[in-house]
Every structure is written in C-alpha cells, then in structure tokens.
mmCIF file of C-alpha atoms in Angstrom:
data_model
loop_
_atom_site.group_PDB
_atom_site.id
_atom_site.type_symbol
_atom_site.label_atom_id
_atom_site.label_comp_id
_atom_site.label_asym_id
_atom_site.label_seq_id
_atom_site.Cartn_x
_atom_site.Cartn_y
_atom_site.Cartn_z
ATOM 1 C CA UNK A 19 0.000 0.000 0.000
ATOM 2 C CA UNK A 20 1.394 3.337 -1.026
ATOM 3 C CA UNK A 21 1.961 6.005 1.564
ATOM 4 C CA UNK A 22 2.133 9.732 1.015
ATOM 5 C CA UNK A 23 3.075 12.594 3.238
ATOM 6 C CA UNK A 24 5.904 14.868 4.205
ATOM 7 C CA UNK A 25 8.486 14.073 6.915
ATOM 8 C CA UNK A 26 11.806 12.328 7.483
ATOM 9 C CA UNK A 27 12.273 8.964 6.089
ATOM 10 C CA UNK A 28 12.363 6.395 8.896
ATOM 11 C CA UNK A 29 14.763 3.519 8.544
ATOM 12 C CA UNK A 30 13.437 0.032 8.490
ATOM 13 C CA UNK A 31 13.919 -2.232 11.490
ATOM 14 C CA UNK A 32 15.043 -1.564 15.069
ATOM 15 C CA UNK A 33 16.138 2.010 15.503
ATOM 16 C CA UNK A 34 17.806 1.558 19.044
ATOM 17 C CA UNK A 35 21.430 2.422 19.178
ATOM 18 C CA UNK A 36 23.622 -0.657 19.082
ATOM 19 C CA UNK A 37 25.775 -1.568 22.131
ATOM 20 C CA UNK A 38 29.530 -0.875 21.795
ATOM 21 C CA UNK A 39 31.841 -3.844 21.190
ATOM 22 C CA UNK A 40 33.140 -5.372 24.420
ATOM 23 C CA UNK A 41 36.729 -4.475 25.345
ATOM 24 C CA UNK A 42 38.931 -7.408 26.327
ATOM 25 C CA UNK A 43 40.187 -7.100 29.925
ATOM 26 C CA UNK A 44 43.951 -6.562 30.486
ATOM 27 C CA UNK A 45 45.196 -9.126 33.006
ATOM 28 C CA UNK A 46 47.464 -7.717 35.676
ATOM 29 C CA UNK A 47 50.979 -9.122 36.350
ATOM 30 C CA UNK A 48 50.744 -11.528 33.455
ATOM 31 C CA UNK A 49 54.103 -13.260 33.087
ATOM 32 C CA UNK A 50 56.007 -12.542 29.914
ATOM 33 C CA UNK A 51 55.842 -15.189 27.284
ATOM 34 C CA UNK A 52 59.705 -15.088 27.075
ATOM 35 C CA UNK A 53 60.327 -15.973 30.749
ATOM 36 C CA UNK A 54 60.705 -19.774 30.315
ATOM 37 C CA UNK A 55 63.238 -19.269 27.510
ATOM 38 C CA UNK A 56 65.188 -16.771 29.557
ATOM 39 C CA UNK A 57 65.311 -19.204 32.464
ATOM 40 C CA UNK A 58 66.562 -21.948 30.205
ATOM 41 C CA UNK A 59 69.330 -19.705 28.881
ATOM 42 C CA UNK A 60 70.375 -18.708 32.418
ATOM 43 C CA UNK A 61 70.499 -22.343 33.524
ATOM 44 C CA UNK A 62 72.505 -23.299 30.441
ATOM 45 C CA UNK A 63 75.004 -20.497 31.137
ATOM 46 C CA UNK A 64 75.419 -21.615 34.742
ATOM 47 C CA UNK A 65 75.990 -25.216 33.660
ATOM 48 C CA UNK A 66 78.563 -24.076 31.113
ATOM 49 C CA UNK A 67 80.412 -22.053 33.754
ATOM 50 C CA UNK A 68 80.466 -25.061 36.111
ATOM 51 C CA UNK A 69 81.700 -27.288 33.286
ATOM 52 C CA UNK A 70 84.523 -24.851 32.519
ATOM 53 C CA UNK A 71 85.565 -24.728 36.179
ATOM 54 C CA UNK A 72 85.470 -28.518 36.542
ATOM 55 C CA UNK A 73 87.408 -28.975 33.313
ATOM 56 C CA UNK A 74 90.054 -26.477 34.365
ATOM 57 C CA UNK A 75 90.460 -28.138 37.757
ATOM 58 C CA UNK A 76 90.743 -31.573 36.145
ATOM 59 C CA UNK A 77 93.363 -30.235 33.728
ATOM 60 C CA UNK A 78 95.313 -28.794 36.663
ATOM 61 C CA UNK A 79 95.266 -32.153 38.429
ATOM 62 C CA UNK A 80 96.284 -34.189 35.396
ATOM 63 C CA UNK A 81 98.957 -31.908 33.950
ATOM 64 C CA UNK A 82 102.495 -33.330 34.168
ATOM 65 C CA UNK A 83 104.344 -32.255 37.291
ATOM 66 C CA UNK A 84 107.986 -31.138 37.046
ATOM 67 C CA UNK A 85 110.424 -33.848 38.077
ATOM 68 C CA UNK A 86 111.927 -33.367 41.554
ATOM 69 C CA UNK A 87 115.611 -32.402 41.628
ATOM 70 C CA UNK A 88 117.970 -35.383 41.822
ATOM 71 C CA UNK A 89 119.085 -36.372 45.291
ATOM 72 C CA UNK A 90 122.696 -35.425 46.094
ATOM 73 C CA UNK A 91 125.247 -38.216 45.822
ATOM 74 C CA UNK A 92 127.003 -39.661 48.852
ATOM 75 C CA UNK A 93 130.042 -37.611 49.910
ATOM 76 C CA UNK A 94 132.473 -40.456 49.234
ATOM 77 C CA UNK A 95 131.282 -40.481 45.606
ATOM 78 C CA UNK A 96 132.089 -36.809 45.048
ATOM 79 C CA UNK A 97 135.233 -36.323 47.166
ATOM 80 C CA UNK A 98 138.756 -37.423 46.316
ATOM 81 C CA UNK A 99 142.209 -36.925 47.851
ATOM 82 C CA UNK A 100 145.624 -36.654 46.210
ATOM 83 C CA UNK A 101 148.956 -37.021 47.931
ATOM 84 C CA UNK A 102 151.377 -34.133 47.296
ATOM 85 C CA UNK A 103 154.494 -34.349 49.496
ATOM 86 C CA UNK A 104 156.003 -35.443 52.830
ATOM 87 C CA UNK A 105 158.511 -33.804 55.157
ATOM 88 C CA UNK A 106 160.280 -35.263 58.208
ATOM 89 C CA UNK A 107 160.781 -32.696 60.985
ATOM 90 C CA UNK A 108 163.080 -33.893 63.786
ATOM 91 C CA UNK A 109 163.623 -37.620 63.922
ATOM 92 C CA UNK A 110 165.729 -37.250 67.108
ATOM 93 C CA UNK A 111 162.908 -35.777 69.174
ATOM 94 C CA UNK A 112 161.375 -37.800 71.993
ATOM 95 C CA UNK A 113 158.173 -38.025 69.982
ATOM 96 C CA UNK A 114 159.332 -37.643 66.393
ATOM 97 C CA UNK A 115 156.980 -36.021 63.933
ATOM 98 C CA UNK A 116 156.609 -35.746 60.204
ATOM 99 C CA UNK A 117 153.999 -34.167 58.021
ATOM 100 C CA UNK A 118 152.542 -34.696 54.597
ATOM 101 C CA UNK A 119 150.298 -32.609 52.399
ATOM 102 C CA UNK A 120 147.214 -33.832 50.601
ATOM 103 C CA UNK A 121 144.714 -32.065 48.401
ATOM 104 C CA UNK A 122 140.982 -32.631 48.785
ATOM 105 C CA UNK A 123 138.699 -32.247 45.750
ATOM 106 C CA UNK A 124 134.934 -31.789 45.761
ATOM 107 C CA UNK A 125 133.521 -32.879 42.392
ATOM 108 C CA UNK A 126 129.976 -31.836 43.297
ATOM 109 C CA UNK A 127 128.388 -28.395 43.159
ATOM 110 C CA UNK A 128 127.590 -28.769 46.849
ATOM 111 C CA UNK A 129 130.238 -28.380 49.570
ATOM 112 C CA UNK A 130 131.552 -31.278 51.626
ATOM 113 C CA UNK A 131 132.712 -31.200 55.245
ATOM 114 C CA UNK A 132 135.806 -33.163 56.312
ATOM 115 C CA UNK A 133 134.967 -34.079 59.890
ATOM 116 C CA UNK A 134 138.009 -36.206 60.784
ATOM 117 C CA UNK A 135 141.197 -37.717 59.349
ATOM 118 C CA UNK A 136 142.656 -40.826 60.977
ATOM 119 C CA UNK A 137 144.805 -43.910 60.189
ATOM 120 C CA UNK A 138 144.800 -47.529 61.375
ATOM 121 C CA UNK A 139 148.150 -47.705 63.215
ATOM 122 C CA UNK A 140 147.964 -47.576 67.011
ATOM 123 C CA UNK A 141 151.487 -46.087 67.354
ATOM 124 C CA UNK A 142 150.648 -42.957 65.350
ATOM 125 C CA UNK A 143 148.470 -39.953 66.117
ATOM 126 C CA UNK A 144 147.319 -37.455 63.516
ATOM 127 C CA UNK A 145 146.456 -33.769 63.427
ATOM 128 C CA UNK A 146 145.654 -31.459 60.550
ATOM 129 C CA UNK A 147 146.065 -27.866 59.450
ATOM 130 C CA UNK A 148 143.467 -26.485 59.009
ATOM 131 C CA UNK A 149 141.968 -28.431 61.849
ATOM 132 C CA UNK A 150 138.899 -30.573 61.325
ATOM 133 C CA UNK A 151 136.054 -30.083 60.745
ATOM 134 C CA UNK A 152 136.955 -28.208 57.581
ATOM 135 C CA UNK A 153 134.900 -27.239 54.558
ATOM 136 C CA UNK A 154 135.689 -27.894 50.892
ATOM 137 C CA UNK A 155 133.569 -25.735 48.580
ATOM 138 C CA UNK A 156 131.631 -27.332 45.762
ATOM 139 C CA UNK A 157 133.715 -27.742 42.610
ATOM 140 C CA UNK A 158 136.849 -26.578 44.452
ATOM 141 C CA UNK A 159 139.923 -28.104 46.108
ATOM 142 C CA UNK A 160 141.714 -27.471 49.376
ATOM 143 C CA UNK A 161 145.187 -28.351 50.634
ATOM 144 C CA UNK A 162 145.464 -30.051 54.004
ATOM 145 C CA UNK A 163 148.687 -30.594 55.935
ATOM 146 C CA UNK A 164 148.575 -33.724 58.100
ATOM 147 C CA UNK A 165 150.972 -33.921 61.037
ATOM 148 C CA UNK A 166 151.928 -37.431 62.187
ATOM 149 C CA UNK A 167 153.339 -37.949 65.665
ATOM 150 C CA UNK A 168 155.030 -41.269 66.409
ATOM 151 C CA UNK A 169 153.873 -42.231 69.900
ATOM 152 C CA UNK A 170 155.119 -45.849 70.013
ATOM 153 C CA UNK A 171 157.407 -47.339 67.379
ATOM 154 C CA UNK A 172 156.668 -50.855 68.588
ATOM 155 C CA UNK A 173 153.125 -50.482 67.232
ATOM 156 C CA UNK A 174 154.169 -49.154 63.827
ATOM 157 C CA UNK A 175 154.853 -51.543 60.905
ATOM 158 C CA UNK A 176 158.261 -51.295 59.224
ATOM 159 C CA UNK A 177 156.699 -51.678 55.789
ATOM 160 C CA UNK A 178 153.570 -49.622 55.407
ATOM 161 C CA UNK A 179 152.431 -51.616 52.359
ATOM 162 C CA UNK A 180 149.425 -49.782 50.891
ATOM 163 C CA UNK A 181 148.546 -47.407 53.729
ATOM 164 C CA UNK A 182 145.256 -45.595 53.701
ATOM 165 C CA UNK A 183 143.554 -42.723 55.465
ATOM 166 C CA UNK A 184 140.163 -43.025 57.117
ATOM 167 C CA UNK A 185 138.286 -39.808 56.352
ATOM 168 C CA UNK A 186 134.904 -38.904 57.837
ATOM 169 C CA UNK A 187 132.842 -36.871 55.367
ATOM 170 C CA UNK A 188 129.473 -35.194 55.468
ATOM 171 C CA UNK A 189 127.250 -33.478 52.913
ATOM 172 C CA UNK A 190 123.526 -32.691 52.698
ATOM 173 C CA UNK A 191 122.711 -36.346 52.081
ATOM 174 C CA UNK A 192 124.794 -38.423 54.475
ATOM 175 C CA UNK A 193 127.733 -38.805 56.824
ATOM 176 C CA UNK A 194 130.303 -41.444 55.849
ATOM 177 C CA UNK A 195 133.643 -42.882 56.895
ATOM 178 C CA UNK A 196 135.637 -43.772 53.790
ATOM 179 C CA UNK A 197 139.128 -45.226 53.376
ATOM 180 C CA UNK A 198 141.355 -43.563 50.766
ATOM 181 C CA UNK A 199 144.507 -45.194 49.375
ATOM 182 C CA UNK A 200 146.896 -42.422 48.369
ATOM 183 C CA UNK A 201 149.092 -44.462 46.038
ATOM 184 C CA UNK A 202 152.527 -46.060 45.847
ATOM 185 C CA UNK A 203 154.508 -42.818 46.222
ATOM 186 C CA UNK A 204 152.745 -42.052 49.498
ATOM 187 C CA UNK A 205 153.511 -45.598 50.710
ATOM 188 C CA UNK A 206 157.235 -45.204 49.931
ATOM 189 C CA UNK A 207 157.469 -41.775 51.562
ATOM 190 C CA UNK A 208 155.596 -42.972 54.648
ATOM 191 C CA UNK A 209 157.890 -45.985 55.050
ATOM 192 C CA UNK A 210 160.954 -43.711 54.739
ATOM 193 C CA UNK A 211 159.546 -41.274 57.311
ATOM 194 C CA UNK A 212 158.805 -44.085 59.762
ATOM 195 C CA UNK A 213 162.298 -45.518 59.246
ATOM 196 C CA UNK A 214 163.817 -42.131 60.038
ATOM 197 C CA UNK A 215 161.603 -41.685 63.107
ATOM 198 C CA UNK A 216 161.922 -45.151 64.630
ATOM 199 C CA UNK A 217 165.190 -46.653 63.325
ATOM 200 C CA UNK A 218 165.342 -50.132 64.860
ATOM 201 C CA UNK A 219 162.380 -49.573 67.107
ATOM 202 C CA UNK A 220 159.831 -51.173 64.766
ATOM 203 C CA UNK A 221 157.760 -54.066 65.936
#
C-alpha cells in the first residue's frame, strides 16, 4: 500500500542504538611469554660455567708435574784426595813427627765437610792444618797438611804396604767414613819417614 506525506524517512527495522563492542580485559601481572626461555638460557650459562671450572680443575690435576731435583750423591762419591808431598821434621825428638800434604777435591756443586782424618796404626796420632772439621767448597779443592806424631814405634809396621787414610765426610745427604789409598809414592814416603823416626824400634 502506497503512503504519502511529508516528513523524514524512517529507517526500516530496530532504531535503538547498538551496544559498543566489548573491550577485552587486560590481566594484571601476566608473566612474559619469554620468561621460560630466559630461564633456560640462564640455567645453560650456569651449567657451562660449572663445566669450565670442573674442566680447568681436572686439567690442573692431570697436567704433568715437574720432576723433583735429583738427590745429592754420597760424599764419598764426590770427594777425592791426592797425595802431594812429605817432610820429616826432627827424627831425634822424643816423639818424632813428620807431616805430609794432601789435596781434597769436591767434584759436586755442593760443599763437603771433612769431619776427621785418621789412620789404622795404634802407634801414630794425627792432626791437621786447618783443623777438622773443615769445609771444601763445591767444585773446588783445598790443601790439608797432616801432622803425624810417632807415639810408640813398637806399634808401627816397618813396611807400610798400601797405607790408607780413614776420612769422615758429610754433605747434605749423608755422613760417611771412607778409606782412601793415596798411592805407591805415598807408601814409599811414609815408610821412609817411619824408618827415620823409629830406626830399629819397629815391631
């Protein structure tokens, strides 16, 4: 049916204003979506640091250690003596004396101490200049004059054979008593000195 008249054109349908679109609520304190990943990275970094520390400690324990310095040799292995000369003083004295000179050598870098010099014959007594104990520097030599006093010719052999000196030595490793044979020339000179000192008084 046709309508006529004057006035505003009315729209068809419901003319109530439409409701506004709902606004989504903003949750408070919502954790970031990247937090789990960040935690994983932090844990991985800590594990890596621990692994580096453990590896470094293990390397320190397993690395080759420097060899300890060699132990010093025994003093008798590094010390030698050489006979130089002999001199008879006064064979007519009540207790005749003679002296001989030896040279001590230290073949080690470390010093050696000569604590005592003695001999096996009961009728002889020994002294030295310098007096014992005396020090021989490492790699060096030192002359020693040994004075022999004849106390009883009856206890001295006419033929000294291969006489030796008993020398007490000490270094940083040990203390030793070692017998040194000074050679044929020393034996001849000692026999001549005893002959001059004792004459017919030998045993």
